[in-house]
Amino acid sequence: MSTSGRRVTIHDVARNAGVSITTVSHALNGKGVVAEATRQRVVNAAATLGYSADAIARGLRSNRLGILGLVIRPLDTLDSYLPVGVDYFVRFAGAAAVAALDRGFGLMLVRDPTTGTVPGIALAVDGFIISDPVGNDPVIGLLKRNGIPLVTVGRDVERPDFTDWIGTGTVADAAEVFAHLLDRGAQRVALVAGTDSNAWNADSEIAYRSWCAGRGQKAIVYRADERSGESGGRIVADAMLYSGEPVPDGIYCLTGRHASGLQARLRESGLTVPGDVMIVAGSDSEQTRSSTPAITSVDLSPEATATAAVDFLLCRLDGDMRSGPPSVTNVLRSRESTNRPVV
């Protein structure tokens, strides 16, 4: 859909690319003879305008198809759509599918539809749920241009005007984690965030820096690429060990796989957990539960979050613009990694 609210048409693409409608059709459908440079110009124009040539996606938009789409953005940036040990996304997708079925809809899990490798039929849904959008997310832009309803789990940090998002409890989680570490005697607490430009990383760091300012503590922030897994956590541990400063005695590490690698490397260096260092992971995972010692973690409540997202999207599909996004409460699972006596 154009910025004026009008749906983008094949005529718009032809005008933008400076070619005929027939040439646009041939270029996008692989039919006829079109010079490669012309075909690429058409493809670029279609991508810029957000045009999808799929007949079902465009012709049936005014009717209910009974299908919801789900895009899980963190999986688009990882090496695998089934990352080892990360069960949050499997639980989230499963719960969303069940919630949709219970309400008379099917659910289709879709890769990033802006890459050009996803068939146009992927947009033939009644509405989309986007989990953890990145800043100025191109998926949101594509769906809005095509007039496809959507809600997100977590805000787009660069779209303050987009308000159809569910808060995931990030700030409350951070406050609970810091209080938990302080109760058990931590004096210098560090944050290990990811590098994805999403609200989980951004809001966790905002909450942490605000907390540090309130206590008069210098903020200690490390970052590791989400794709790096346990090895990324080990790299952060080495950075702490060789920083020239004492290793923080409390660490809030957002990603469970990073937390597991971080803890293993610190213990190899001779530090004890929880004696010398206490560690809390911001996302529970197989690695946090099976680490030695087991790592205290935030259970991000994927089932409740997914159900809330489905219900919120259906409200918007029914034209209910008054109901605000639901709230989700997560749970801190206390384990051995912070098992010091409460002071």
mmCIF file of C-alpha atoms in Angstrom, residues 115-259:
data_model
loop_
_atom_site.group_PDB
_atom_site.id
_atom_site.type_symbol
_atom_site.label_atom_id
_atom_site.label_comp_id
_atom_site.label_asym_id
_atom_site.label_seq_id
_atom_site.Cartn_x
_atom_site.Cartn_y
_atom_site.Cartn_z
ATOM 1 C CA THR A 115 14.113 -11.432 0.965
ATOM 2 C CA GLY A 116 12.659 -12.335 -2.421
ATOM 3 C CA THR A 117 13.026 -16.064 -1.699
ATOM 4 C CA VAL A 118 9.551 -16.436 -0.202
ATOM 5 C CA PRO A 119 6.663 -17.174 -2.613
ATOM 6 C CA GLY A 120 3.945 -14.543 -2.925
ATOM 7 C CA ILE A 121 1.410 -17.003 -1.536
ATOM 8 C CA ALA A 122 3.032 -16.377 1.852
ATOM 9 C CA LEU A 123 1.195 -13.054 1.964
ATOM 10 C CA ALA A 124 -2.182 -14.707 1.394
ATOM 11 C CA VAL A 125 -3.216 -14.524 5.046
ATOM 12 C CA ASP A 126 -5.701 -12.513 7.072
ATOM 13 C CA GLY A 127 -3.027 -10.946 9.246
ATOM 14 C CA PHE A 128 0.478 -11.374 10.614
ATOM 15 C CA ILE A 129 2.149 -11.748 13.983
ATOM 16 C CA ILE A 130 5.771 -10.616 13.972
ATOM 17 C CA SER A 131 7.880 -11.742 16.904
ATOM 18 C CA ASP A 132 10.701 -9.428 18.028
ATOM 19 C CA PRO A 133 10.888 -7.039 15.066
ATOM 20 C CA VAL A 134 14.196 -5.361 14.320
ATOM 21 C CA GLY A 135 14.545 -1.597 14.191
ATOM 22 C CA ASN A 136 12.655 -0.065 11.253
ATOM 23 C CA ASP A 137 11.710 -3.607 10.339
ATOM 24 C CA PRO A 138 11.292 -4.043 6.573
ATOM 25 C CA VAL A 139 8.693 -6.772 7.189
ATOM 26 C CA ILE A 140 6.449 -4.257 8.931
ATOM 27 C CA GLY A 141 6.993 -1.866 6.034
ATOM 28 C CA LEU A 142 6.081 -4.517 3.470
ATOM 29 C CA LEU A 143 2.894 -5.557 5.265
ATOM 30 C CA LYS A 144 1.754 -1.990 5.863
ATOM 31 C CA ARG A 145 2.314 -1.077 2.209
ATOM 32 C CA ASN A 146 0.190 -4.053 1.199
ATOM 33 C CA GLY A 147 -2.560 -3.243 3.679
ATOM 34 C CA ILE A 148 -2.091 -6.492 5.635
ATOM 35 C CA PRO A 149 -3.077 -6.243 9.325
ATOM 36 C CA LEU A 150 -0.330 -7.066 11.799
ATOM 37 C CA VAL A 151 0.645 -7.014 15.441
ATOM 38 C CA THR A 152 4.109 -7.505 16.881
ATOM 39 C CA VAL A 153 5.534 -9.113 19.985
ATOM 40 C CA GLY A 154 7.879 -6.397 21.187
ATOM 41 C CA ARG A 155 8.054 -2.905 19.756
ATOM 42 C CA ASP A 156 9.938 -1.741 16.694
ATOM 43 C CA VAL A 157 12.502 0.535 18.362
ATOM 44 C CA GLU A 158 12.580 2.881 15.355
ATOM 45 C CA ARG A 159 8.812 3.122 14.745
ATOM 46 C CA PRO A 160 7.336 5.106 17.662
ATOM 47 C CA ASP A 161 4.171 5.639 15.613
ATOM 48 C CA PHE A 162 3.480 1.894 15.411
ATOM 49 C CA THR A 163 1.556 0.944 18.564
ATOM 50 C CA ASP A 164 0.024 -2.465 17.829
ATOM 51 C CA TRP A 165 2.643 -4.357 19.807
ATOM 52 C CA ILE A 166 2.603 -6.517 22.918
ATOM 53 C CA GLY A 167 5.031 -5.682 25.686
ATOM 54 C CA THR A 168 7.056 -8.699 26.727
ATOM 55 C CA GLY A 169 7.839 -7.674 30.295
ATOM 56 C CA THR A 170 11.460 -6.807 29.525
ATOM 57 C CA VAL A 171 11.797 -3.877 31.930
ATOM 58 C CA ALA A 172 10.026 -5.710 34.758
ATOM 59 C CA ASP A 173 12.213 -8.760 34.147
ATOM 60 C CA ALA A 174 15.375 -6.660 34.404
ATOM 61 C CA ALA A 175 14.231 -5.062 37.651
ATOM 62 C CA GLU A 176 13.464 -8.468 39.151
ATOM 63 C CA VAL A 177 16.831 -9.875 38.072
ATOM 64 C CA PHE A 178 18.783 -6.958 39.542
ATOM 65 C CA ALA A 179 16.851 -7.176 42.812
ATOM 66 C CA HIS A 180 17.507 -10.933 42.919
ATOM 67 C CA LEU A 181 21.258 -10.424 42.469
ATOM 68 C CA LEU A 182 21.406 -7.644 45.059
ATOM 69 C CA ASP A 183 19.493 -9.743 47.592
ATOM 70 C CA ARG A 184 22.187 -12.380 47.232
ATOM 71 C CA GLY A 185 25.064 -9.984 47.760
ATOM 72 C CA ALA A 186 26.127 -8.830 44.290
ATOM 73 C CA GLN A 187 28.085 -5.560 44.288
ATOM 74 C CA ARG A 188 29.043 -5.069 40.617
ATOM 75 C CA VAL A 189 26.438 -6.242 38.128
ATOM 76 C CA ALA A 190 27.154 -6.432 34.385
ATOM 77 C CA LEU A 191 24.844 -6.822 31.408
ATOM 78 C CA VAL A 192 25.586 -9.073 28.431
ATOM 79 C CA ALA A 193 23.203 -8.159 25.603
ATOM 80 C CA GLY A 194 22.839 -9.405 22.049
ATOM 81 C CA THR A 195 23.502 -7.430 18.894
ATOM 82 C CA ASP A 196 20.096 -7.671 17.181
ATOM 83 C CA SER A 197 18.422 -4.254 16.995
ATOM 84 C CA ASN A 198 15.262 -5.348 18.787
ATOM 85 C CA ALA A 199 13.371 -4.122 21.836
ATOM 86 C CA TRP A 200 14.574 -6.971 24.046
ATOM 87 C CA ASN A 201 18.193 -5.850 23.743
ATOM 88 C CA ALA A 202 17.421 -2.122 23.688
ATOM 89 C CA ASP A 203 14.961 -2.031 26.594
ATOM 90 C CA SER A 204 17.103 -4.335 28.734
ATOM 91 C CA GLU A 205 20.056 -1.993 28.311
ATOM 92 C CA ILE A 206 17.938 1.092 28.995
ATOM 93 C CA ALA A 207 16.640 -0.529 32.195
ATOM 94 C CA TYR A 208 20.145 -1.594 33.218
ATOM 95 C CA ARG A 209 21.729 1.813 32.659
ATOM 96 C CA SER A 210 18.912 3.494 34.562
ATOM 97 C CA TRP A 211 19.387 1.038 37.430
ATOM 98 C CA CYS A 212 23.144 1.680 37.473
ATOM 99 C CA ALA A 213 22.598 5.437 37.518
ATOM 100 C CA GLY A 214 20.263 5.073 40.478
ATOM 101 C CA ARG A 215 22.879 3.100 42.420
ATOM 102 C CA GLY A 216 25.890 5.150 41.374
ATOM 103 C CA GLN A 217 27.463 2.135 39.668
ATOM 104 C CA LYS A 218 29.383 2.417 36.432
ATOM 105 C CA ALA A 219 27.529 0.540 33.714
ATOM 106 C CA ILE A 220 29.354 -2.572 32.480
ATOM 107 C CA VAL A 221 27.911 -3.694 29.150
ATOM 108 C CA TYR A 222 29.145 -6.433 26.848
ATOM 109 C CA ARG A 223 27.537 -7.622 23.606
ATOM 110 C CA ALA A 224 27.649 -10.904 21.724
ATOM 111 C CA ASP A 225 26.123 -11.788 18.380
ATOM 112 C CA GLU A 226 23.108 -14.059 18.907
ATOM 113 C CA ARG A 227 24.429 -16.396 16.208
ATOM 114 C CA SER A 228 27.617 -17.076 18.182
ATOM 115 C CA GLY A 229 25.895 -19.343 20.730
ATOM 116 C CA GLU A 230 27.977 -20.708 23.598
ATOM 117 C CA SER A 231 31.246 -19.679 21.947
ATOM 118 C CA GLY A 232 30.031 -16.068 22.054
ATOM 119 C CA GLY A 233 29.560 -16.367 25.796
ATOM 120 C CA ARG A 234 33.084 -17.718 26.169
ATOM 121 C CA ILE A 235 34.454 -14.749 24.208
ATOM 122 C CA VAL A 236 32.659 -12.346 26.551
ATOM 123 C CA ALA A 237 34.070 -14.222 29.550
ATOM 124 C CA ASP A 238 37.597 -13.766 28.201
ATOM 125 C CA ALA A 239 36.909 -10.062 27.715
ATOM 126 C CA MET A 240 35.903 -9.852 31.382
ATOM 127 C CA LEU A 241 38.895 -11.870 32.557
ATOM 128 C CA TYR A 242 41.420 -9.748 30.650
ATOM 129 C CA SER A 243 39.785 -6.336 31.027
ATOM 130 C CA GLY A 244 42.120 -5.285 33.811
ATOM 131 C CA GLU A 245 39.092 -4.845 36.083
ATOM 132 C CA PRO A 246 37.672 -7.305 38.604
ATOM 133 C CA VAL A 247 35.190 -9.710 37.042
ATOM 134 C CA PRO A 248 31.651 -8.579 37.921
ATOM 135 C CA ASP A 249 30.154 -10.630 40.741
ATOM 136 C CA GLY A 250 26.688 -10.540 39.158
ATOM 137 C CA ILE A 251 25.991 -10.962 35.434
ATOM 138 C CA TYR A 252 22.692 -10.620 33.611
ATOM 139 C CA CYS A 253 23.244 -12.383 30.275
ATOM 140 C CA LEU A 254 20.194 -12.093 28.051
ATOM 141 C CA THR A 255 20.738 -15.115 25.798
ATOM 142 C CA GLY A 256 20.703 -18.556 27.405
ATOM 143 C CA ARG A 257 23.353 -20.024 25.104
ATOM 144 C CA HIS A 258 25.678 -17.101 25.827
ATOM 145 C CA ALA A 259 25.103 -17.551 29.542
#
